[in-house]
PDB file of C-alpha atoms and ligand atoms in Angstrom:
ATOM      1  CA  MET A   1     126.182  61.784 116.129  1.00  0.00           C
ATOM      2  CA  LYS A   2     125.619  58.750 118.541  1.00  0.00           C
ATOM      3  CA  ILE A   3     126.980  58.684 121.885  1.00  0.00           C
ATOM      4  CA  ARG A   4     126.688  55.450 124.176  1.00  0.00           C
ATOM      5  CA  ASN A   5     127.731  55.027 127.758  1.00  0.00           C
ATOM      6  CA  LEU A   6     129.705  58.052 127.962  1.00  0.00           C
ATOM      7  CA  VAL A   7     131.556  59.260 131.189  1.00  0.00           C
ATOM      8  CA  LEU A   8     133.350  62.156 132.117  1.00  0.00           C
ATOM      9  CA  HIS A   9     134.225  63.498 135.034  1.00  0.00           C
ATOM     10  CA  ARG A  10     135.731  67.479 135.631  1.00  0.00           C
ATOM     11  CA  GLY A  11     136.179  68.198 138.822  1.00  0.00           C
ATOM     12  CA  SER A  12     132.975  67.064 141.317  1.00  0.00           C
ATOM     13  CA  PHE A  13     131.181  67.158 138.110  1.00  0.00           C
ATOM     14  CA  THR A  14     129.954  64.262 136.083  1.00  0.00           C
ATOM     15  CA  LEU A  15     128.705  64.261 132.086  1.00  0.00           C
ATOM     16  CA  ASP A  16     127.097  60.777 132.266  1.00  0.00           C
ATOM     17  CA  LEU A  17     125.427  60.403 129.201  1.00  0.00           C
ATOM     18  CA  PRO A  18     124.090  56.270 128.127  1.00  0.00           C
ATOM     19  CA  ALA A  19     122.246  56.759 124.945  1.00  0.00           C
ATOM     20  CA  VAL A  20     122.562  60.077 122.976  1.00  0.00           C
ATOM     21  CA  ASP A  21     121.945  60.617 119.408  1.00  0.00           C
ATOM     22  CA  PHE A  22     121.584  63.563 117.200  1.00  0.00           C
ATOM     23  CA  VAL A  23     119.937  62.411 113.931  1.00  0.00           C
ATOM     24  CA  PRO A  24     122.208  63.574 111.119  1.00  0.00           C
ATOM     25  CA  GLY A  25     121.117  66.524 108.971  1.00  0.00           C
ATOM     26  CA  LEU A  26     118.614  68.069 111.718  1.00  0.00           C
ATOM     27  CA  VAL A  27     119.034  71.121 113.901  1.00  0.00           C
ATOM     28  CA  HIS A  28     119.185  70.001 117.413  1.00  0.00           C
ATOM     29  CA  GLY A  29     118.689  72.346 120.352  1.00  0.00           C
ATOM     30  CA  LEU A  30     120.198  71.698 123.411  1.00  0.00           C
ATOM     31  CA  ILE A  31     119.029  73.415 126.173  1.00  0.00           C
ATOM     32  CA  GLY A  32     119.316  73.157 130.389  1.00  0.00           C
ATOM     33  CA  PRO A  33     120.052  74.117 133.184  1.00  0.00           C
ATOM     34  CA  ASN A  34     123.866  76.584 133.756  1.00  0.00           C
ATOM     35  CA  GLY A  35     126.120  73.911 134.691  1.00  0.00           C
ATOM     36  CA  SER A  36     124.267  70.904 133.463  1.00  0.00           C
ATOM     37  CA  GLY A  37     127.024  69.686 130.877  1.00  0.00           C
ATOM     38  CA  LYS A  38     126.132  71.364 127.827  1.00  0.00           C
ATOM     39  CA  THR A  39     129.131  73.294 126.706  1.00  0.00           C
ATOM     40  CA  THR A  40     131.574  70.175 128.032  1.00  0.00           C
ATOM     41  CA  LEU A  41     129.229  67.690 126.045  1.00  0.00           C
ATOM     42  CA  ALA A  42     130.079  69.974 122.955  1.00  0.00           C
ATOM     43  CA  GLY A  43     133.646  69.821 123.782  1.00  0.00           C
ATOM     44  CA  VAL A  44     133.600  66.606 123.513  1.00  0.00           C
ATOM     45  CA  ILE A  45     131.511  66.395 120.237  1.00  0.00           C
ATOM     46  CA  ALA A  46     133.850  68.674 119.074  1.00  0.00           C
ATOM     47  CA  GLY A  47     136.561  66.259 119.874  1.00  0.00           C
ATOM     48  CA  ILE A  48     138.359  69.192 122.414  1.00  0.00           C
ATOM     49  CA  LEU A  49     137.279  66.682 125.390  1.00  0.00           C
ATOM     50  CA  VAL A  50     138.085  63.341 125.562  1.00  0.00           C
ATOM     51  CA  PRO A  51     135.478  61.064 127.776  1.00  0.00           C
ATOM     52  CA  ASP A  52     136.753  59.301 130.120  1.00  0.00           C
ATOM     53  CA  SER A  53     134.538  56.140 128.974  1.00  0.00           C
ATOM     54  CA  GLY A  54     132.277  55.597 126.257  1.00  0.00           C
ATOM     55  CA  ASN A  55     131.777  55.555 122.574  1.00  0.00           C
ATOM     56  CA  ILE A  56     130.914  58.293 120.231  1.00  0.00           C
ATOM     57  CA  ASP A  57     130.114  57.408 116.918  1.00  0.00           C
ATOM     58  CA  PRO A  58     130.359  60.250 114.106  1.00  0.00           C
ATOM     59  CA  GLU A  59     128.407  58.090 111.709  1.00  0.00           C
ATOM     60  CA  GLY A  60     131.259  59.013 109.248  1.00  0.00           C
ATOM     61  CA  LEU A  61     132.123  62.444 109.791  1.00  0.00           C
ATOM     62  CA  GLY A  62     136.030  63.710 109.747  1.00  0.00           C
ATOM     63  CA  PRO A  63     136.833  65.563 112.749  1.00  0.00           C
ATOM     64  CA  ARG A  64     137.738  68.126 109.868  1.00  0.00           C
ATOM     65  CA  GLU A  65     134.266  68.150 109.088  1.00  0.00           C
ATOM     66  CA  MET A  66     133.064  69.331 112.685  1.00  0.00           C
ATOM     67  CA  THR A  67     133.088  72.568 113.893  1.00  0.00           C
ATOM     68  CA  MET A  68     132.473  74.687 116.976  1.00  0.00           C
ATOM     69  CA  MET A  69     131.299  78.370 117.681  1.00  0.00           C
ATOM     70  CA  THR A  70     132.228  78.742 121.445  1.00  0.00           C
ATOM     71  CA  GLN A  71     130.587  81.369 124.271  1.00  0.00           C
ATOM     72  CA  GLN A  72     133.956  83.621 123.462  1.00  0.00           C
ATOM     73  CA  PRO A  73     134.750  83.428 119.701  1.00  0.00           C
ATOM     74  CA  TYR A  74     138.523  82.578 119.182  1.00  0.00           C
ATOM     75  CA  LEU A  75     139.984  85.480 116.601  1.00  0.00           C
ATOM     76  CA  MET A  76     143.125  85.644 115.840  1.00  0.00           C
ATOM     77  CA  HIS A  77     145.373  89.122 116.249  1.00  0.00           C
ATOM     78  CA  THR A  78     145.080  89.844 112.573  1.00  0.00           C
ATOM     79  CA  THR A  79     142.324  90.920 109.592  1.00  0.00           C
ATOM     80  CA  VAL A  80     138.770  89.881 109.258  1.00  0.00           C
ATOM     81  CA  ARG A  81     139.782  88.733 106.104  1.00  0.00           C
ATOM     82  CA  LYS A  82     142.905  85.993 107.136  1.00  0.00           C
ATOM     83  CA  ASN A  83     140.156  85.263 110.325  1.00  0.00           C
ATOM     84  CA  LEU A  84     137.688  84.308 107.847  1.00  0.00           C
ATOM     85  CA  ILE A  85     139.507  82.334 105.176  1.00  0.00           C
ATOM     86  CA  TYR A  86     141.704  80.408 107.641  1.00  0.00           C
ATOM     87  CA  PRO A  87     139.399  77.057 107.970  1.00  0.00           C
ATOM     88  CA  LEU A  88     139.871  77.233 103.873  1.00  0.00           C
ATOM     89  CA  GLN A  89     143.569  77.663 103.942  1.00  0.00           C
ATOM     90  CA  LEU A  90     143.957  74.697 107.115  1.00  0.00           C
ATOM     91  CA  ARG A  91     142.138  72.874 104.286  1.00  0.00           C
ATOM     92  CA  GLY A  92     144.429  73.505 101.062  1.00  0.00           C
ATOM     93  CA  ILE A  93     140.830  75.656 100.079  1.00  0.00           C
ATOM     94  CA  ALA A  94     141.547  78.428  97.533  1.00  0.00           C
ATOM     95  CA  PRO A  95     139.202  81.400  99.049  1.00  0.00           C
ATOM     96  CA  ASP A  96     136.820  82.413  96.611  1.00  0.00           C
ATOM     97  CA  GLU A  97     136.052  86.024  96.403  1.00  0.00           C
ATOM     98  CA  THR A  98     133.146  86.772  95.172  1.00  0.00           C
ATOM     99  CA  LYS A  99     131.425  84.344  97.978  1.00  0.00           C
ATOM    100  CA  ILE A 100     133.894  85.879 100.709  1.00  0.00           C
ATOM    101  CA  ARG A 101     132.600  89.367  99.430  1.00  0.00           C
ATOM    102  CA  ALA A 102     129.009  88.762  99.580  1.00  0.00           C
ATOM    103  CA  MET A 103     128.820  86.563 102.771  1.00  0.00           C
ATOM    104  CA  ALA A 104     130.663  89.742 104.342  1.00  0.00           C
ATOM    105  CA  ALA A 105     128.217  91.836 102.997  1.00  0.00           C
ATOM    106  CA  ARG A 106     125.632  89.872 104.127  1.00  0.00           C
ATOM    107  CA  PHE A 107     126.684  90.464 108.016  1.00  0.00           C
ATOM    108  CA  GLY A 108     127.773  93.758 107.607  1.00  0.00           C
ATOM    109  CA  LEU A 109     131.262  93.485 107.337  1.00  0.00           C
ATOM    110  CA  GLU A 110     132.353  93.807 103.826  1.00  0.00           C
ATOM    111  CA  GLN A 111     133.833  97.514 104.762  1.00  0.00           C
ATOM    112  CA  LYS A 112     136.020  95.711 107.482  1.00  0.00           C
ATOM    113  CA  LEU A 113     137.579  92.938 105.905  1.00  0.00           C
ATOM    114  CA  GLU A 114     140.936  94.253 106.027  1.00  0.00           C
ATOM    115  CA  GLN A 115     140.186  95.649 109.840  1.00  0.00           C
ATOM    116  CA  SER A 116     141.483  94.211 112.799  1.00  0.00           C
ATOM    117  CA  ALA A 117     139.554  91.268 113.842  1.00  0.00           C
ATOM    118  CA  ARG A 118     140.013  92.333 117.886  1.00  0.00           C
ATOM    119  CA  THR A 119     139.226  95.843 116.915  1.00  0.00           C
ATOM    120  CA  LEU A 120     135.401  94.457 115.820  1.00  0.00           C
ATOM    121  CA  SER A 121     132.147  95.061 118.664  1.00  0.00           C
ATOM    122  CA  SER A 122     131.765  91.358 120.335  1.00  0.00           C
ATOM    123  CA  GLY A 123     128.405  91.410 118.178  1.00  0.00           C
ATOM    124  CA  GLU A 124     130.354  91.567 115.107  1.00  0.00           C
ATOM    125  CA  GLN A 125     133.116  89.155 116.843  1.00  0.00           C
ATOM    126  CA  GLN A 126     130.325  86.980 116.882  1.00  0.00           C
ATOM    127  CA  LYS A 127     128.774  87.157 113.182  1.00  0.00           C
ATOM    128  CA  LEU A 128     132.520  86.673 111.961  1.00  0.00           C
ATOM    129  CA  SER A 129     132.991  83.387 114.195  1.00  0.00           C
ATOM    130  CA  PHE A 130     129.541  82.214 112.298  1.00  0.00           C
ATOM    131  CA  LEU A 131     130.652  82.886 109.111  1.00  0.00           C
ATOM    132  CA  ARG A 132     134.057  81.785 109.430  1.00  0.00           C
ATOM    133  CA  ALA A 133     132.221  78.666 110.439  1.00  0.00           C
ATOM    134  CA  LEU A 134     130.053  78.369 107.584  1.00  0.00           C
ATOM    135  CA  ILE A 135     133.124  78.850 105.126  1.00  0.00           C
ATOM    136  CA  PHE A 136     134.320  75.336 104.843  1.00  0.00           C
ATOM    137  CA  GLU A 137     130.823  73.408 104.423  1.00  0.00           C
ATOM    138  CA  PRO A 138     131.172  71.569 107.526  1.00  0.00           C
ATOM    139  CA  LYS A 139     128.592  68.488 108.109  1.00  0.00           C
ATOM    140  CA  LEU A 140     128.286  69.381 111.701  1.00  0.00           C
ATOM    141  CA  ILE A 141     127.837  72.791 113.386  1.00  0.00           C
ATOM    142  CA  VAL A 142     127.984  73.288 117.133  1.00  0.00           C
ATOM    143  CA  VAL A 143     126.738  77.236 118.144  1.00  0.00           C
ATOM    144  CA  ASP A 144     127.749  77.368 122.269  1.00  0.00           C
ATOM    145  CA  GLU A 145     125.581  80.050 123.169  1.00  0.00           C
ATOM    146  CA  THR A 146     126.721  82.335 120.258  1.00  0.00           C
ATOM    147  CA  LEU A 147     122.779  82.860 119.818  1.00  0.00           C
ATOM    148  CA  SER A 148     122.209  84.562 122.965  1.00  0.00           C
ATOM    149  CA  ASN A 149     124.029  87.365 123.187  1.00  0.00           C
ATOM    150  CA  LEU A 150     123.083  88.930 119.820  1.00  0.00           C
ATOM    151  CA  ASP A 151     120.571  91.788 119.429  1.00  0.00           C
ATOM    152  CA  PRO A 152     117.015  90.734 117.756  1.00  0.00           C
ATOM    153  CA  ASP A 153     118.048  91.960 113.980  1.00  0.00           C
ATOM    154  CA  SER A 154     121.341  90.194 114.361  1.00  0.00           C
ATOM    155  CA  ALA A 155     119.326  86.823 115.871  1.00  0.00           C
ATOM    156  CA  SER A 156     117.231  86.992 113.127  1.00  0.00           C
ATOM    157  CA  LEU A 157     119.631  87.104 110.610  1.00  0.00           C
ATOM    158  CA  PHE A 158     121.544  84.076 112.073  1.00  0.00           C
ATOM    159  CA  MET A 159     118.608  81.841 111.924  1.00  0.00           C
ATOM    160  CA  GLU A 160     117.307  82.901 108.450  1.00  0.00           C
ATOM    161  CA  THR A 161     121.006  81.902 107.560  1.00  0.00           C
ATOM    162  CA  ILE A 162     120.602  78.469 109.399  1.00  0.00           C
ATOM    163  CA  ARG A 163     117.178  77.574 107.300  1.00  0.00           C
ATOM    164  CA  GLU A 164     118.451  79.144 104.052  1.00  0.00           C
ATOM    165  CA  HIS A 165     121.903  76.464 104.480  1.00  0.00           C
ATOM    166  CA  GLN A 166     119.684  73.782 105.781  1.00  0.00           C
ATOM    167  CA  ARG A 167     116.776  74.512 102.990  1.00  0.00           C
ATOM    168  CA  LYS A 168     120.390  73.703 100.268  1.00  0.00           C
ATOM    169  CA  THR A 169     122.472  71.616 101.709  1.00  0.00           C
ATOM    170  CA  PRO A 170     121.230  69.894 105.429  1.00  0.00           C
ATOM    171  CA  VAL A 171     124.063  69.594 107.551  1.00  0.00           C
ATOM    172  CA  THR A 172     123.696  68.228 111.518  1.00  0.00           C
ATOM    173  CA  TRP A 173     123.468  71.792 113.989  1.00  0.00           C
ATOM    174  CA  ILE A 174     123.694  71.752 117.516  1.00  0.00           C
ATOM    175  CA  ILE A 175     122.711  74.896 118.850  1.00  0.00           C
ATOM    176  CA  ILE A 176     123.119  75.067 122.757  1.00  0.00           C
ATOM    177  CA  SER A 177     120.524  78.800 123.733  1.00  0.00           C
ATOM    178  CA  HIS A 178     118.690  79.853 126.498  1.00  0.00           C
ATOM    179  CA  GLN A 179     116.556  82.144 124.202  1.00  0.00           C
ATOM    180  CA  LEU A 180     113.878  78.996 123.760  1.00  0.00           C
ATOM    181  CA  VAL A 181     111.952  81.000 121.517  1.00  0.00           C
ATOM    182  CA  GLN A 182     114.790  80.691 118.729  1.00  0.00           C
ATOM    183  CA  ILE A 183     115.068  77.609 119.354  1.00  0.00           C
ATOM    184  CA  ARG A 184     111.438  76.347 118.711  1.00  0.00           C
ATOM    185  CA  ALA A 185     111.746  78.190 115.588  1.00  0.00           C
ATOM    186  CA  ILE A 186     114.421  76.873 114.123  1.00  0.00           C
ATOM    187  CA  CYS A 187     115.092  73.461 115.695  1.00  0.00           C
ATOM    188  CA  ASP A 188     113.727  69.822 114.527  1.00  0.00           C
ATOM    189  CA  ARG A 189     114.750  68.370 118.231  1.00  0.00           C
ATOM    190  CA  VAL A 190     115.043  69.979 121.420  1.00  0.00           C
ATOM    191  CA  HIS A 191     117.682  67.999 123.684  1.00  0.00           C
ATOM    192  CA  PHE A 192     117.037  69.030 127.794  1.00  0.00           C
ATOM    193  CA  MET A 193     120.121  68.239 129.905  1.00  0.00           C
ATOM    194  CA  GLU A 194     120.431  68.756 133.718  1.00  0.00           C
ATOM    195  CA  GLY A 195     122.596  67.733 136.216  1.00  0.00           C
ATOM    196  CA  GLY A 196     124.941  65.842 133.470  1.00  0.00           C
ATOM    197  CA  ARG A 197     122.246  64.012 132.039  1.00  0.00           C
ATOM    198  CA  HIS A 198     119.967  63.619 129.467  1.00  0.00           C
ATOM    199  CA  LEU A 199     117.170  63.456 130.650  1.00  0.00           C
ATOM    200  CA  ALA A 200     114.453  64.317 127.487  1.00  0.00           C
ATOM    201  CA  GLU A 201     113.970  65.006 124.024  1.00  0.00           C
ATOM    202  CA  GLY A 202     111.220  65.535 121.093  1.00  0.00           C
ATOM    203  CA  THR A 203     110.355  67.943 118.767  1.00  0.00           C
ATOM    204  CA  PRO A 204     110.104  71.784 119.895  1.00  0.00           C
ATOM    205  CA  GLU A 205     106.250  71.440 120.223  1.00  0.00           C
ATOM    206  CA  GLU A 206     106.401  68.256 122.788  1.00  0.00           C
ATOM    207  CA  LEU A 207     109.138  69.524 124.292  1.00  0.00           C
ATOM    208  CA  LEU A 208     108.908  73.028 124.999  1.00  0.00           C
ATOM    209  CA  LEU A 209     104.996  73.113 124.853  1.00  0.00           C
ATOM    210  CA  HIS A 210     103.640  70.320 126.244  1.00  0.00           C
ATOM    211  CA  PRO A 211     106.543  68.397 128.732  1.00  0.00           C
ATOM    212  CA  GLU A 212     106.172  65.642 130.052  1.00  0.00           C
ATOM    213  CA  VAL A 213     109.415  65.141 132.062  1.00  0.00           C
ATOM    214  CA  PRO A 214     108.878  67.258 135.729  1.00  0.00           C
ATOM    215  CA  ALA A 215     112.416  68.571 135.365  1.00  0.00           C
ATOM    216  CA  VAL A 216     112.082  70.120 132.007  1.00  0.00           C
ATOM    217  CA  ARG A 217     108.366  71.432 133.442  1.00  0.00           C
ATOM    218  CA  GLU A 218     110.144  72.947 135.943  1.00  0.00           C
ATOM    219  CA  PHE A 219     113.205  74.342 134.187  1.00  0.00           C
ATOM    220  CA  LEU A 220     110.310  76.038 131.700  1.00  0.00           C
ATOM    221  CA  ALA A 221     108.976  77.460 134.735  1.00  0.00           C
ATOM    222  CA  SER A 222     111.956  78.880 136.104  1.00  0.00           C
ATOM    223  CA  THR A 223     112.833  80.869 132.375  1.00  0.00           C
ATOM    224  CA  GLU A 224     109.339  82.808 132.055  1.00  0.00           C
ATOM    225  CA  VAL A 225     109.022  82.607 128.675  1.00  0.00           C
ATOM    226  CA  SER A 226     106.094  82.721 126.941  1.00  0.00           C
ATOM    227  CA  PHE A 227     105.387  81.024 123.511  1.00  0.00           C
ATOM    228  CA  GLY A 228     102.251  82.785 122.901  1.00  0.00           C
ATOM    229  CA  SER A 229      98.850  81.291 122.512  1.00  0.00           C
ATOM    230  CA  SER A 230      99.525  78.401 119.999  1.00  0.00           C
TER     231      SER A 230
HETATM  232  N1  ADP B 301     137.875  72.683 133.272  1.00  0.00           N
HETATM  233  C1  ADP B 301     136.753  72.264 134.189  1.00  0.00           C
HETATM  234  N2  ADP B 301     137.246  71.749 135.606  1.00  0.00           N
HETATM  235  C2  ADP B 301     136.347  71.398 136.571  1.00  0.00           C
HETATM  236  N3  ADP B 301     135.391  71.355 136.528  1.00  0.00           N
HETATM  237  C3  ADP B 301     134.346  72.264 135.322  1.00  0.00           C
HETATM  238  C4  ADP B 301     135.360  72.919 134.558  1.00  0.00           C
HETATM  239  N4  ADP B 301     135.012  73.054 133.729  1.00  0.00           N
HETATM  240  C5  ADP B 301     133.432  72.765 133.631  1.00  0.00           C
HETATM  241  N5  ADP B 301     133.365  72.241 134.962  1.00  0.00           N
HETATM  242  C6  ADP B 301     132.085  71.803 135.785  1.00  0.00           C
HETATM  243  O1  ADP B 301     131.323  71.370 134.715  1.00  0.00           O
HETATM  244  C7  ADP B 301     130.003  71.553 135.368  1.00  0.00           C
HETATM  245  C8  ADP B 301     129.345  71.526 133.837  1.00  0.00           C
HETATM  246  O2  ADP B 301     129.981  72.701 133.068  1.00  0.00           O
HETATM  247  P1  ADP B 301     128.954  73.063 131.494  1.00  0.00           P
HETATM  248  O3  ADP B 301     129.148  72.489 130.952  1.00  0.00           O
HETATM  249  O4  ADP B 301     129.977  74.410 131.165  1.00  0.00           O
HETATM  250  O5  ADP B 301     127.601  73.537 131.370  1.00  0.00           O
HETATM  251  P2  ADP B 301     126.815  74.418 130.672  1.00  0.00           P
HETATM  252  O6  ADP B 301     127.184  74.936 129.459  1.00  0.00           O
HETATM  253  O7  ADP B 301     125.789  73.556 130.538  1.00  0.00           O
HETATM  254  O8  ADP B 301     126.854  75.845 131.658  1.00  0.00           O
HETATM  255  C9  ADP B 301     129.743  72.936 135.642  1.00  0.00           C
HETATM  256  O9  ADP B 301     129.156  72.269 137.394  1.00  0.00           O
HETATM  257  C10 ADP B 301     131.492  73.590 135.810  1.00  0.00           C
HETATM  258  O10 ADP B 301     131.415  73.956 136.778  1.00  0.00           O
HETATM  259 MG1   MG B 302     127.579  76.415 128.495  1.00  0.00          MG
END
């Protein structure tokens, strides 16, 4: 995903990105203060928001090969199972029952497949939305703060699933999160945004442990996160 000269106005806010690259096959973290434009950029990448000008090169990816997990999972008024297999139906792929059971079991949803999705707890809804995003084997996955609202065990499960997925079939992930310890643990690249601009990019070590850009340093200082002694 290559972004060039992108401008998008939303009220008084302007997303202004001269050049941002999300190298395919890597796990990218997208961090920055509230209101910096992370969700807006995610919307542009997912094709939900149309920029006023500029260029987005999806590098061969079709719109049906991308998916986005939103902050508030959007679930249909039907069972967990039907929500889960919806992306497959949309693409005319027959669901594989063994795979569905295995995925659901791993995320503690096996006994809830026939339950109404709206009756799940918020953590369970996040899990369902995560599984639904993975089920059709997309090539680009945007995760907007889904990891932020999970308990530690569930967050570890999500991270382990992402790592495993990358070992088997590397795809492009763009993970928006304020959980900087998690970002450091799973990302190959980290991007920092502020005020609608992309101000810095690097490896987790470069960006989170040895930030050169003053705005990144200030942001990290304000988050009170500790990465330990390394
Ligand atoms: N529908 C909208 N109309 C006007 N302004 C909006 C709209 N949606 C978001 N914004 C503004 O765009 C800016 C960036 O928002 P957002 O991308 O959600 O930031 P982040 O995800 O980094 O917290 C904010 O100032 C927000 O108020
Ligand atoms: Mg946001």
